[in-house]
Tab-separated table of C-alpha atoms (C1' of nucleotides) in Angstrom:
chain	number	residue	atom	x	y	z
A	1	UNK	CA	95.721	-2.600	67.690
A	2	UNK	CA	95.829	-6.182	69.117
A	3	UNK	CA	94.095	-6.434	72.411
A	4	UNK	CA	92.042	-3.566	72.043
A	5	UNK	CA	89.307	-4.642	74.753
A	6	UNK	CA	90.696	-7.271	75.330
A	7	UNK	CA	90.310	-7.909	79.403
A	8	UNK	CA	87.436	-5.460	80.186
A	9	UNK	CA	84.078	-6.465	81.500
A	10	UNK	CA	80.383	-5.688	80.523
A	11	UNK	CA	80.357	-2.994	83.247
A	12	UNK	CA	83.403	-1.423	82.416
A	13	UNK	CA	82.368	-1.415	78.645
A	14	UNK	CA	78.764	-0.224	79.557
A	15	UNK	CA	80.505	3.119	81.521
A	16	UNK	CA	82.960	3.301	78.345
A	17	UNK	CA	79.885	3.540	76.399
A	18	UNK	CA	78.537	6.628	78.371
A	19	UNK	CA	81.935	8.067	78.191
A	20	UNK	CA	82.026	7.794	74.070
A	21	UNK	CA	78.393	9.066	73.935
A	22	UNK	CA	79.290	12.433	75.188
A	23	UNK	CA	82.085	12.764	72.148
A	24	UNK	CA	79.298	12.205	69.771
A	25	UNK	CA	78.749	14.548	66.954
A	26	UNK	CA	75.843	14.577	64.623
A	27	UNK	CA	76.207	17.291	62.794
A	28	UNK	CA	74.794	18.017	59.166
A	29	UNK	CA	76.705	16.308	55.949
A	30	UNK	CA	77.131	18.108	53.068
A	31	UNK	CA	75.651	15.266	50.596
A	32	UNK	CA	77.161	16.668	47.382
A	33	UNK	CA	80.797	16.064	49.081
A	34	UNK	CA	79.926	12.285	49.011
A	35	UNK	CA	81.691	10.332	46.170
A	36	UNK	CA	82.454	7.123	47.602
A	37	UNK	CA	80.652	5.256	50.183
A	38	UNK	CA	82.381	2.211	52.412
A	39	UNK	CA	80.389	-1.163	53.258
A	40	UNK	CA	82.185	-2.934	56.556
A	41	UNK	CA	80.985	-6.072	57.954
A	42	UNK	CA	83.157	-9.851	59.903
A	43	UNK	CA	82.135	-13.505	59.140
A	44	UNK	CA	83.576	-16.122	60.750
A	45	UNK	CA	82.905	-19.744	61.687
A	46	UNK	CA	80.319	-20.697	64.200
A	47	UNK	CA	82.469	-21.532	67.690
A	48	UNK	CA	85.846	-19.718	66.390
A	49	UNK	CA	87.324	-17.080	67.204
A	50	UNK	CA	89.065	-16.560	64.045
A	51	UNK	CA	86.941	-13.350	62.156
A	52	UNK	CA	87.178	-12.026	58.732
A	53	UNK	CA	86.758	-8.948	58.888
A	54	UNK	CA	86.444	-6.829	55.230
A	55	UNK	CA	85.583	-2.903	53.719
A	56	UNK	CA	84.327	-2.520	50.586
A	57	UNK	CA	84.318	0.801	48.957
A	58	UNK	CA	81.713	1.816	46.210
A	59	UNK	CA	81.923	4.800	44.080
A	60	UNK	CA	78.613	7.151	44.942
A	61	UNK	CA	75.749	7.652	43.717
A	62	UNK	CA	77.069	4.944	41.219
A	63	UNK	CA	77.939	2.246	43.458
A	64	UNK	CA	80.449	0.405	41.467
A	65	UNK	CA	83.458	-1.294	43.890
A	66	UNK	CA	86.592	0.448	43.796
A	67	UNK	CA	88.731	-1.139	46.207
A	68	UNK	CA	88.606	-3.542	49.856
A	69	UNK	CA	90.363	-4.486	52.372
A	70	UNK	CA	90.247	-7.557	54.436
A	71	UNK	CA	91.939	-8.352	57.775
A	72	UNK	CA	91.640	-11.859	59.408
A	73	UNK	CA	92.427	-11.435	63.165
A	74	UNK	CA	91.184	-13.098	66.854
A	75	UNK	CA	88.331	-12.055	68.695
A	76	UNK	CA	89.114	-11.114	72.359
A	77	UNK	CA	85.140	-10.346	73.262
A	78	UNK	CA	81.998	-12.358	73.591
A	79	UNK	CA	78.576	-11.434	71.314
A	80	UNK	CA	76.644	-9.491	74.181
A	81	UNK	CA	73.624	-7.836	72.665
A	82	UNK	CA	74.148	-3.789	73.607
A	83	UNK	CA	78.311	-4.606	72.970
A	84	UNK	CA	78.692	-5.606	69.844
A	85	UNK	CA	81.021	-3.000	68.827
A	86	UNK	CA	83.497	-4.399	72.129
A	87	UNK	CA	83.479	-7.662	69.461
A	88	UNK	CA	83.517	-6.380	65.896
A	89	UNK	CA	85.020	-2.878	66.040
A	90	UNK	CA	88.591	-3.509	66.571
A	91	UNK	CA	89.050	-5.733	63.562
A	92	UNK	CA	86.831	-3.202	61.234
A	93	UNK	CA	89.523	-0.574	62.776
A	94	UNK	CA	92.144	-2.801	61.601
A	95	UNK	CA	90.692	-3.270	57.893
A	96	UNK	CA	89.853	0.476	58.266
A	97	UNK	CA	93.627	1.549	58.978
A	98	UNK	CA	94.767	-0.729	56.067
A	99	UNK	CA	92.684	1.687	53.153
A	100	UNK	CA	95.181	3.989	51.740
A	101	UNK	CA	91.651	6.181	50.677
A	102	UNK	CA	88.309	6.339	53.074
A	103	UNK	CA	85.439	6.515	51.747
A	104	UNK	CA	83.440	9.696	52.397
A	105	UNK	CA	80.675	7.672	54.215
A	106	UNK	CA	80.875	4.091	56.050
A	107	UNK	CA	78.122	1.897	56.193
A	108	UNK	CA	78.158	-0.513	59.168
A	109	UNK	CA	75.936	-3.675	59.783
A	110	UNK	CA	74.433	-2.900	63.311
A	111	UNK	CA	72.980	0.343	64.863
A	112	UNK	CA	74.382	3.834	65.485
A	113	UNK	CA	73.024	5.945	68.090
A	114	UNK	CA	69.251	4.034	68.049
A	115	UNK	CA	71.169	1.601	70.974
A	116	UNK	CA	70.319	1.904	74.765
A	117	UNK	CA	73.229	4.580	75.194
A	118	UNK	CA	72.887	6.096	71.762
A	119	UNK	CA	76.494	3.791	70.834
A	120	UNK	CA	76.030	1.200	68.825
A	121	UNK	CA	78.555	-0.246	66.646
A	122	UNK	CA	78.581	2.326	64.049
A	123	UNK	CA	78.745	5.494	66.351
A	124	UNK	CA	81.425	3.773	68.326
A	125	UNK	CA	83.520	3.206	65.383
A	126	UNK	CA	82.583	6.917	64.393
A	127	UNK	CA	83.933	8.236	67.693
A	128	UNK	CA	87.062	6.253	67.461
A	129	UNK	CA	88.265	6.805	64.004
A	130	UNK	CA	86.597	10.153	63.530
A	131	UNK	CA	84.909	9.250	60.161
A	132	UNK	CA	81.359	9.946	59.204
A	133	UNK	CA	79.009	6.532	59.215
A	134	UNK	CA	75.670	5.139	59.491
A	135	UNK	CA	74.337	2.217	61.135
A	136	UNK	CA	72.404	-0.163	58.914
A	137	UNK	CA	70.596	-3.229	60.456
A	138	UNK	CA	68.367	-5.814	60.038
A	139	UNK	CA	66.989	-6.052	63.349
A	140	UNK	CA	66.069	-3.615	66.130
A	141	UNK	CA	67.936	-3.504	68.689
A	142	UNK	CA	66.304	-0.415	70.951
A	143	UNK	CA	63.546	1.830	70.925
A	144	UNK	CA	59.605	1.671	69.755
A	145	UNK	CA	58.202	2.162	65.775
A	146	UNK	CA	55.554	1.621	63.696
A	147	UNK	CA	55.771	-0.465	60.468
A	148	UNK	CA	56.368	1.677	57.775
A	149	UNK	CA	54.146	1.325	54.126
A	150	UNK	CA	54.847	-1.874	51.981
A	151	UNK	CA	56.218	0.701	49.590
A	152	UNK	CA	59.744	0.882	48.410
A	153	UNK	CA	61.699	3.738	49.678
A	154	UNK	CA	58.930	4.344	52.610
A	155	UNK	CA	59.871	4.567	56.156
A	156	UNK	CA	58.965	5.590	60.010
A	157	UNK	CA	60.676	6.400	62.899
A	158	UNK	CA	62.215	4.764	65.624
A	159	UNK	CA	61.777	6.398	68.905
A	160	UNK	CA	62.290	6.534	72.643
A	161	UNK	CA	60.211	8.885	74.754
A	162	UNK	CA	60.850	12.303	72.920
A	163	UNK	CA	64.005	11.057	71.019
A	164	UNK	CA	63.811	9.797	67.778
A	165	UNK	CA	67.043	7.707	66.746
A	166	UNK	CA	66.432	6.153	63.686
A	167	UNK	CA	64.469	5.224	60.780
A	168	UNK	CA	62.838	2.046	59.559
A	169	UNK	CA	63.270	1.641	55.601
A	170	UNK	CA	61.346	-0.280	53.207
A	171	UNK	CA	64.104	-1.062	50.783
A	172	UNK	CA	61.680	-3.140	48.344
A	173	UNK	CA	57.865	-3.744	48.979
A	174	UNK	CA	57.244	-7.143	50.554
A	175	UNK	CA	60.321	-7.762	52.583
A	176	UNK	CA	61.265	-6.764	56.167
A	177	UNK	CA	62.556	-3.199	56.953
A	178	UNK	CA	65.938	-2.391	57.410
A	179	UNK	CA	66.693	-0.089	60.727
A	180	UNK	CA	68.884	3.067	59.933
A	181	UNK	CA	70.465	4.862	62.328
A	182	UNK	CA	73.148	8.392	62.221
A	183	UNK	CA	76.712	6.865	63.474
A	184	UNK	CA	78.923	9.608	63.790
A	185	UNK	CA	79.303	13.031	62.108
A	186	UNK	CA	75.825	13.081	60.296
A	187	UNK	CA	72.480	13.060	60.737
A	188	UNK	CA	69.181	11.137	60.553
A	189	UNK	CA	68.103	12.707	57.430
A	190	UNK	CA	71.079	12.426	55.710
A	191	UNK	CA	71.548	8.666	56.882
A	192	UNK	CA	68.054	8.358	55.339
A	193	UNK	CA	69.105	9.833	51.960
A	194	UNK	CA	71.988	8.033	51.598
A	195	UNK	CA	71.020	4.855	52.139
A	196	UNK	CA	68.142	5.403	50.058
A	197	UNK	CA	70.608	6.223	47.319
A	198	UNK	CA	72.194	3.119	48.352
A	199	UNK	CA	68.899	0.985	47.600
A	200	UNK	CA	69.646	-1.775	44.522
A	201	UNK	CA	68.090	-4.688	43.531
A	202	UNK	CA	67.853	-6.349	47.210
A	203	UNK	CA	66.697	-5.349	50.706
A	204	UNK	CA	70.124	-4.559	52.217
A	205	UNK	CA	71.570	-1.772	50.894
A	206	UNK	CA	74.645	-2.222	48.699
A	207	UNK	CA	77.350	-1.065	50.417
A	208	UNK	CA	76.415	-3.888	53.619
A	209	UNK	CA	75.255	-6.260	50.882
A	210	UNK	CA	78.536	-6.030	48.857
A	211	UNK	CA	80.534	-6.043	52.055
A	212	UNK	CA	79.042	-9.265	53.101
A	213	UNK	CA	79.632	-10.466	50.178
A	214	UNK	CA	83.059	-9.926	50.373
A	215	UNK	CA	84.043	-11.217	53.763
A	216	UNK	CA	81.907	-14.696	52.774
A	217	UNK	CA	84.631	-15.121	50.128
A	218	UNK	CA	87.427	-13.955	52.208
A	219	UNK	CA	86.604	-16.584	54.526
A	220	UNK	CA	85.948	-19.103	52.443
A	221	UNK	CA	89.843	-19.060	51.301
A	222	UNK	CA	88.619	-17.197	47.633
A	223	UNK	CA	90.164	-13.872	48.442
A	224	UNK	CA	93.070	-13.035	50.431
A	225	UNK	CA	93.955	-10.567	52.941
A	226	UNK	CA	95.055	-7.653	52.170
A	227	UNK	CA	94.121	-4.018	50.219
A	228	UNK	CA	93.616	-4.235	46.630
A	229	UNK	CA	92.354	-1.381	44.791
A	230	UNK	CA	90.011	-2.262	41.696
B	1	DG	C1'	59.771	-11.046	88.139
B	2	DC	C1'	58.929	-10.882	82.847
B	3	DG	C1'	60.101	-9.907	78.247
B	4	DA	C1'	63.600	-8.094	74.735
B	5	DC	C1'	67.835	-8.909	73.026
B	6	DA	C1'	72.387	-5.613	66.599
B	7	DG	C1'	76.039	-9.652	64.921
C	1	DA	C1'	76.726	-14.530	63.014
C	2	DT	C1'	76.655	-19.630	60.920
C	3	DC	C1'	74.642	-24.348	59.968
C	4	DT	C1'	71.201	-26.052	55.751
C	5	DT	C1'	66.561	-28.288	51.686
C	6	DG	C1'	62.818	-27.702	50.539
C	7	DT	C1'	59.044	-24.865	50.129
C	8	DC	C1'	55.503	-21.172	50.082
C	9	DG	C1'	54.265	-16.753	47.922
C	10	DC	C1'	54.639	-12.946	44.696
DNA sequence: GCGACAG
DNA sequence: ATCTTGTCGC
């Protein structure tokens, strides 16, 4: 899909946003169906437009890689905070298209429906591809919360007037929160579970971790594009 | 008008 | 996001 957003404005991609919201489903997961969980995440090179964008998929609760993909394609849309997904969702779409398996879950680096009009990156990718995911980022982005206990695994809530959106996780004591959010097809408590699940040895959660990971090397010319399955 | 502002 | 060395704290 080349030139997917390609000459639309902030406006226009502000009322597309509060078209999308209204095909938003966040419905209960059945966590027992979940065997493999997806990590998707870009890099590219400060002032190009080049972007390397990569899926990882992790075998669940286990979280051993299985396969990737990687896609290196042109960016037709600036970084506006609130847009992000205008940016980074049609090459994760592409990378996304090229996995001859999905993963039951996908894990994307940004925020799900805890964004001004409840579609951030990972609930518009949700909406368009119809897959169940979960937005996992390092800042926030929208609404109000309360620091959660330096304890690993503890979190709060992130909230806007009587909504709550997301959750703020403690994925090791004495580091920053990570901000969880539903995407598409699930909800906040099972976000929350299986991200916690998700929780190794460092404060992003593997499947973003290993996914950033992945896209570093792709653009550093050590991988190449492409699906290979592990 | 002022402050906030994913990647 | 990416560019970068040392440095402070657990």
């Amino acid at each position: 899909m080349a030139g997917l957003y390609n000459s639309i404005s902030v406006s226009e991609a502000a009322a597309l946003q509060k078209e999308m919201r209204n095909k938003l489903i966040l419905e209960t997961l059945e966590n027992f169906m979940v065997h493999t969980i997806g990590g998707a995440d870009i890099s590219f090179n400060k002032y190009e437009t080049t972007v390397y964008a990569g899926i990882i998929v992790l075998s669940f609760p286990d979280l051993h890689p299985v396969a990737y993909s990687l896609v290196k394609t042109e960016v037709t849309f600036p970084y506006v905070s609130g847009y992000l997904a205008f940016r980074e969702a049609p090459a994760l779409i592409e990378a996304w298209e090229q996995l001859p398996q999905k993963p039951d879950v996908l894990v994307v680096d940004g925020h799900g429906i805890a964004h001004p009009r409840r579609m951030g990156i990972a609930s518009h990718f949700g909406v368009l591809t119809g897959q169940p995911t979960i937005g996992c980022a390092k800042k926030i982005l929208f609404g109000k919360y309360e620091p959660p206990l330096d304890v690993r695994g503890a979190y709060s809530y992130i909230h806007d007037k009587e909504d709550v959106l997301g959750a703020v996780l403690r994925t090791r004591e004495k580091v920053k929160p990570v901000f969880v959010s539903p995407g598409y097809k699930l909800n906040l408590q099972d976000s929350i579970n299986i991200i916690l699940q998700c929780m190794g040895k460092y404060r992003i959660p593997e499947p973003t971790r290993r996914a950033h990971e992945l896209v570093n090397a792709f653009r550093r010319g050590e991988l190449q594009e492409g699906y290979i399955k592990l």
